[in-house]
PDB file of C-alpha atoms in Angstrom:
ATOM      1  CA  MET A   1      80.308 107.914 126.076  1.00 63.00           C
ATOM      2  CA  LEU A   2      83.865 106.644 125.884  1.00 63.00           C
ATOM      3  CA  ARG A   3      85.730 104.863 128.612  1.00 66.00           C
ATOM      4  CA  LEU A   4      89.267 106.210 128.966  1.00 70.00           C
ATOM      5  CA  ASN A   5      90.927 102.907 129.710  1.00 67.00           C
ATOM      6  CA  LEU A   6      93.418 102.731 126.854  1.00 72.00           C
ATOM      7  CA  LYS A   7      96.739 100.995 127.356  1.00 78.00           C
ATOM      8  CA  LYS A   8      99.480 103.368 128.487  1.00 85.00           C
ATOM      9  CA  GLU A   9     102.518 101.089 128.431  1.00 95.00           C
ATOM     10  CA  PRO A  10     104.020  98.987 125.622  1.00 97.00           C
ATOM     11  CA  TYR A  11     102.566  95.494 125.345  1.00 97.00           C
ATOM     12  CA  TRP A  12     103.274  92.239 123.501  1.00 97.00           C
ATOM     13  CA  MET A  13     101.275  91.196 120.455  1.00 97.00           C
ATOM     14  CA  ASP A  14     101.341  87.693 118.944  1.00 97.00           C
ATOM     15  CA  LEU A  15     101.450  87.467 115.150  1.00 97.00           C
ATOM     16  CA  PRO A  16     101.559  84.516 112.741  1.00 96.00           C
ATOM     17  CA  ALA A  17     104.702  82.386 112.325  1.00 95.00           C
ATOM     18  CA  GLU A  18     105.633  82.701 116.014  1.00 96.00           C
ATOM     19  CA  VAL A  19     106.433  86.399 115.685  1.00 97.00           C
ATOM     20  CA  LYS A  20     105.896  88.541 118.772  1.00 98.00           C
ATOM     21  CA  LEU A  21     106.007  92.331 118.718  1.00 98.00           C
ATOM     22  CA  LYS A  22     106.238  94.645 121.684  1.00 98.00           C
ATOM     23  CA  VAL A  23     104.408  97.805 120.627  1.00 98.00           C
ATOM     24  CA  ARG A  24     103.655 101.237 121.968  1.00 97.00           C
ATOM     25  CA  PRO A  25      99.926 101.796 122.443  1.00 96.00           C
ATOM     26  CA  LEU A  26      98.225 103.359 119.433  1.00 95.00           C
ATOM     27  CA  SER A  27      97.953 107.094 119.958  1.00 94.00           C
ATOM     28  CA  THR A  28      96.970 110.134 117.973  1.00 94.00           C
ATOM     29  CA  ALA A  29     100.655 111.010 117.612  1.00 95.00           C
ATOM     30  CA  ILE A  30     101.577 107.611 116.150  1.00 96.00           C
ATOM     31  CA  MET A  31      98.580 107.583 113.782  1.00 96.00           C
ATOM     32  CA  SER A  32      99.110 111.190 112.661  1.00 97.00           C
ATOM     33  CA  ALA A  33     102.804 110.620 111.998  1.00 97.00           C
ATOM     34  CA  ALA A  34     101.993 107.481 110.009  1.00 97.00           C
ATOM     35  CA  GLN A  35      99.338 109.274 107.955  1.00 97.00           C
ATOM     36  CA  SER A  36     101.718 112.168 107.252  1.00 97.00           C
ATOM     37  CA  SER A  37     104.348 109.692 106.105  1.00 97.00           C
ATOM     38  CA  VAL A  38     101.893 108.121 103.653  1.00 97.00           C
ATOM     39  CA  ILE A  39     100.788 111.477 102.245  1.00 97.00           C
ATOM     40  CA  LYS A  40     104.403 112.573 101.778  1.00 97.00           C
ATOM     41  CA  ARG A  41     105.386 109.355 100.013  1.00 97.00           C
ATOM     42  CA  ILE A  42     102.399 109.428  97.635  1.00 97.00           C
ATOM     43  CA  THR A  43     102.995 113.135  96.911  1.00 97.00           C
ATOM     44  CA  ASP A  44     106.699 112.486  96.254  1.00 97.00           C
ATOM     45  CA  TRP A  45     105.877 109.661  93.821  1.00 97.00           C
ATOM     46  CA  ARG A  46     103.319 111.835  92.024  1.00 96.00           C
ATOM     47  CA  GLN A  47     105.822 114.701  91.698  1.00 97.00           C
ATOM     48  CA  GLU A  48     108.592 112.372  90.510  1.00 97.00           C
ATOM     49  CA  ARG A  49     106.280 110.876  87.853  1.00 96.00           C
ATOM     50  CA  LYS A  50     105.317 114.370  86.688  1.00 95.00           C
ATOM     51  CA  SER A  51     108.980 115.417  86.455  1.00 96.00           C
ATOM     52  CA  ARG A  52     109.916 112.316  84.492  1.00 96.00           C
ATOM     53  CA  ILE A  53     106.964 112.706  82.124  1.00 94.00           C
ATOM     54  CA  GLU A  54     108.090 116.274  81.341  1.00 96.00           C
ATOM     55  CA  VAL A  55     111.558 115.094  80.277  1.00 97.00           C
ATOM     56  CA  GLY A  56     110.467 111.775  78.770  1.00 96.00           C
ATOM     57  CA  ALA A  57     112.368 109.681  81.326  1.00 96.00           C
ATOM     58  CA  ASP A  58     111.618 106.061  82.215  1.00 95.00           C
ATOM     59  CA  MET A  59     108.919 105.648  84.875  1.00 93.00           C
ATOM     60  CA  SER A  60     108.801 101.859  85.077  1.00 94.00           C
ATOM     61  CA  ASP A  61     110.161 101.885  88.632  1.00 96.00           C
ATOM     62  CA  LEU A  62     107.455 104.262  89.917  1.00 95.00           C
ATOM     63  CA  PRO A  63     103.912 103.285  90.851  1.00 95.00           C
ATOM     64  CA  ASP A  64     101.070 105.064  89.047  1.00 94.00           C
ATOM     65  CA  VAL A  65      99.600 106.857  92.061  1.00 95.00           C
ATOM     66  CA  ASP A  66      97.058 108.591  89.831  1.00 93.00           C
ATOM     67  CA  ASP A  67      95.354 105.213  89.430  1.00 94.00           C
ATOM     68  CA  GLU A  68      92.878 105.045  92.330  1.00 95.00           C
ATOM     69  CA  GLU A  69      93.206 101.300  93.005  1.00 96.00           C
ATOM     70  CA  THR A  70      96.994 101.484  92.970  1.00 95.00           C
ATOM     71  CA  ARG A  71      97.005 104.550  95.227  1.00 96.00           C
ATOM     72  CA  LEU A  72      94.580 102.991  97.740  1.00 96.00           C
ATOM     73  CA  GLY A  73      96.523  99.734  97.897  1.00 96.00           C
ATOM     74  CA  LEU A  74      99.829 101.537  98.320  1.00 97.00           C
ATOM     75  CA  SER A  75      98.333 103.856 100.932  1.00 97.00           C
ATOM     76  CA  GLU A  76      97.145 100.923 103.038  1.00 97.00           C
ATOM     77  CA  SER A  77     100.498  99.182 102.785  1.00 97.00           C
ATOM     78  CA  LEU A  78     102.420 102.367 103.585  1.00 98.00           C
ATOM     79  CA  LEU A  79     100.153 103.137 106.550  1.00 98.00           C
ATOM     80  CA  ILE A  80     100.642  99.690 108.076  1.00 98.00           C
ATOM     81  CA  LYS A  81     104.420  99.966 107.658  1.00 98.00           C
ATOM     82  CA  ALA A  82     104.516 103.479 109.113  1.00 98.00           C
ATOM     83  CA  LEU A  83     102.403 102.412 112.109  1.00 98.00           C
ATOM     84  CA  ALA A  84     104.690  99.455 112.717  1.00 98.00           C
ATOM     85  CA  ARG A  85     107.813 101.636 112.466  1.00 98.00           C
ATOM     86  CA  GLY A  86     106.328 104.027 115.020  1.00 97.00           C
ATOM     87  CA  ALA A  87     104.999 101.342 117.332  1.00 98.00           C
ATOM     88  CA  VAL A  88     107.389  98.369 117.479  1.00 98.00           C
ATOM     89  CA  VAL A  89     109.956  98.685 120.271  1.00 98.00           C
ATOM     90  CA  GLU A  90     111.059  95.046 120.515  1.00 98.00           C
ATOM     91  CA  TRP A  91     110.460  91.770 118.729  1.00 98.00           C
ATOM     92  CA  GLN A  92     110.948  88.039 118.942  1.00 97.00           C
ATOM     93  CA  GLY A  93     110.842  85.405 116.227  1.00 96.00           C
ATOM     94  CA  VAL A  94     112.161  87.665 113.467  1.00 97.00           C
ATOM     95  CA  LEU A  95     115.385  86.323 111.976  1.00 96.00           C
ATOM     96  CA  ASN A  96     117.967  87.632 109.513  1.00 91.00           C
ATOM     97  CA  SER A  97     117.631  86.501 105.925  1.00 87.00           C
ATOM     98  CA  ILE A  98     120.715  84.299 106.415  1.00 87.00           C
ATOM     99  CA  GLY A  99     121.245  82.065 109.433  1.00 82.00           C
ATOM    100  CA  ASP A 100     119.347  81.897 112.668  1.00 87.00           C
ATOM    101  CA  GLU A 101     120.412  85.237 114.138  1.00 92.00           C
ATOM    102  CA  PRO A 102     117.690  87.642 115.278  1.00 94.00           C
ATOM    103  CA  ALA A 103     117.117  90.459 112.807  1.00 96.00           C
ATOM    104  CA  PRO A 104     118.082  93.902 114.056  1.00 96.00           C
ATOM    105  CA  LEU A 105     115.103  96.090 114.865  1.00 97.00           C
ATOM    106  CA  ASN A 106     115.284  98.981 112.412  1.00 97.00           C
ATOM    107  CA  ASP A 107     113.003 100.690 109.893  1.00 97.00           C
ATOM    108  CA  THR A 108     114.156  98.530 106.975  1.00 97.00           C
ATOM    109  CA  ALA A 109     113.592  95.275 108.870  1.00 97.00           C
ATOM    110  CA  VAL A 110     110.148  96.435 110.094  1.00 98.00           C
ATOM    111  CA  ASN A 111     109.201  97.317 106.501  1.00 98.00           C
ATOM    112  CA  ASP A 112     110.421  93.900 105.351  1.00 97.00           C
ATOM    113  CA  LEU A 113     108.330  92.166 108.024  1.00 98.00           C
ATOM    114  CA  MET A 114     105.253  94.176 107.029  1.00 98.00           C
ATOM    115  CA  ASP A 115     105.837  93.225 103.368  1.00 97.00           C
ATOM    116  CA  ILE A 116     104.619  89.752 104.356  1.00 97.00           C
ATOM    117  CA  TRP A 117     100.932  90.384 103.687  1.00 96.00           C
ATOM    118  CA  PHE A 118      99.424  88.018 106.262  1.00 97.00           C
ATOM    119  CA  VAL A 119     101.701  89.424 108.985  1.00 98.00           C
ATOM    120  CA  ALA A 120     100.787  92.987 107.981  1.00 98.00           C
ATOM    121  CA  GLN A 121      97.059  92.217 108.004  1.00 97.00           C
ATOM    122  CA  ASP A 122      97.259  90.547 111.403  1.00 98.00           C
ATOM    123  CA  PHE A 123      99.310  93.439 112.786  1.00 98.00           C
ATOM    124  CA  TRP A 124      96.694  95.927 111.499  1.00 97.00           C
ATOM    125  CA  LYS A 125      93.816  93.929 112.947  1.00 97.00           C
ATOM    126  CA  HIS A 126      95.381  93.570 116.404  1.00 96.00           C
ATOM    127  CA  TYR A 127      97.031  96.977 116.636  1.00 97.00           C
ATOM    128  CA  THR A 128      93.927  98.933 115.666  1.00 94.00           C
ATOM    129  CA  SER A 129      91.468  96.721 117.569  1.00 88.00           C
ATOM    130  CA  SER A 130      91.376  99.230 120.424  1.00 70.00           C
ATOM    131  CA  LEU A 131      89.803 101.710 117.984  1.00 62.00           C
ATOM    132  CA  SER A 132      87.030  99.244 117.187  1.00 59.00           C
ATOM    133  CA  VAL A 133      86.299  98.822 120.887  1.00 56.00           C
ATOM    134  CA  LEU A 134      86.108 102.601 121.341  1.00 54.00           C
ATOM    135  CA  GLU A 135      83.853 102.957 118.324  1.00 56.00           C
ATOM    136  CA  ALA A 136      81.531 100.271 119.678  1.00 57.00           C
ATOM    137  CA  GLU A 137      81.424 101.983 123.074  1.00 55.00           C
ATOM    138  CA  GLY A 138      80.363 105.199 121.370  1.00 56.00           C
ATOM    139  CA  ASN A 139      76.981 103.601 120.586  1.00 47.00           C
ATOM    140  CA  GLY A 140      74.849 106.135 118.734  1.00 46.00           C
ATOM    141  CA  TYR A 141      77.328 108.956 119.225  1.00 49.00           C
ATOM    142  CA  ARG A 142      79.856 108.076 116.539  1.00 49.00           C
ATOM    143  CA  LEU A 143      79.668 109.500 113.035  1.00 50.00           C
ATOM    144  CA  ALA A 144      76.836 108.221 110.908  1.00 51.00           C
ATOM    145  CA  ALA A 145      77.459 106.568 107.550  1.00 52.00           C
ATOM    146  CA  ASN A 146      75.946 109.530 105.706  1.00 51.00           C
ATOM    147  CA  GLY A 147      78.554 111.868 107.186  1.00 50.00           C
ATOM    148  CA  THR A 148      76.477 113.673 109.801  1.00 48.00           C
ATOM    149  CA  SER A 149      77.513 113.582 113.405  1.00 46.00           C
ATOM    150  CA  ALA A 150      73.985 113.384 114.789  1.00 49.00           C
ATOM    151  CA  ALA A 151      72.135 110.578 113.075  1.00 48.00           C
ATOM    152  CA  GLY A 152      68.557 110.535 114.191  1.00 50.00           C
ATOM    153  CA  LEU A 153      65.083 110.199 112.825  1.00 50.00           C
ATOM    154  CA  ASP A 154      64.459 111.929 109.514  1.00 50.00           C
ATOM    155  CA  ILE A 155      61.732 114.455 110.383  1.00 52.00           C
ATOM    156  CA  ALA A 156      62.133 116.791 107.409  1.00 54.00           C
ATOM    157  CA  GLU A 157      59.598 116.630 104.624  1.00 60.00           C
ATOM    158  CA  HIS A 158      60.884 115.466 101.282  1.00 57.00           C
ATOM    159  CA  ALA A 159      61.797 118.164  98.794  1.00 57.00           C
ATOM    160  CA  THR A 160      59.430 118.716  95.912  1.00 57.00           C
ATOM    161  CA  THR A 161      60.366 117.908  92.362  1.00 60.00           C
ATOM    162  CA  LYS A 162      58.517 120.890  90.868  1.00 62.00           C
ATOM    163  CA  PRO A 163      60.721 123.421  89.104  1.00 61.00           C
ATOM    164  CA  SER A 164      61.357 126.592  91.083  1.00 58.00           C
ATOM    165  CA  ARG A 165      59.901 129.957  90.102  1.00 63.00           C
ATOM    166  CA  ALA A 166      63.357 131.153  89.150  1.00 58.00           C
ATOM    167  CA  ALA A 167      63.798 128.223  86.775  1.00 57.00           C
ATOM    168  CA  LYS A 168      60.399 128.934  85.191  1.00 63.00           C
ATOM    169  CA  ALA A 169      61.297 132.602  84.662  1.00 61.00           C
ATOM    170  CA  SER A 170      64.382 131.874  82.588  1.00 58.00           C
TER     171      SER A 170
END
């Protein structure tokens, strides 16, 4: 069972370095939009690399998204940034690069803030913590590690290792 007591209104979240973010509650719409953004960006990079390879152009400014480790790392970073862009509605403690003026809240500034790895990790942990609570509430009803949705006792007999009749006939 799940308790439908998710936050409905924006709330403040404390992050390292005295940064405070007011965020919209995590929703399916925010997560889906963020995931779509990541897929589009990775696909665009892959297509651009392919186009440049065909004409022999320089690719040094493009990540190799065909490398699994690179793609996974970029995907995580892009997802955190996209979530923050969709969620943050106000902030405190974020200053311009010059002087002591507050930084304007826009997509570029949010991306820059999330480029600070420890801020991004803390944002991810706090922002998605409501999902962990829901998963824990689900008890035995969430998806099992082996991919089935109804993990229970294994009551099936083990398959034999003898070759089948069809295999013997050929």
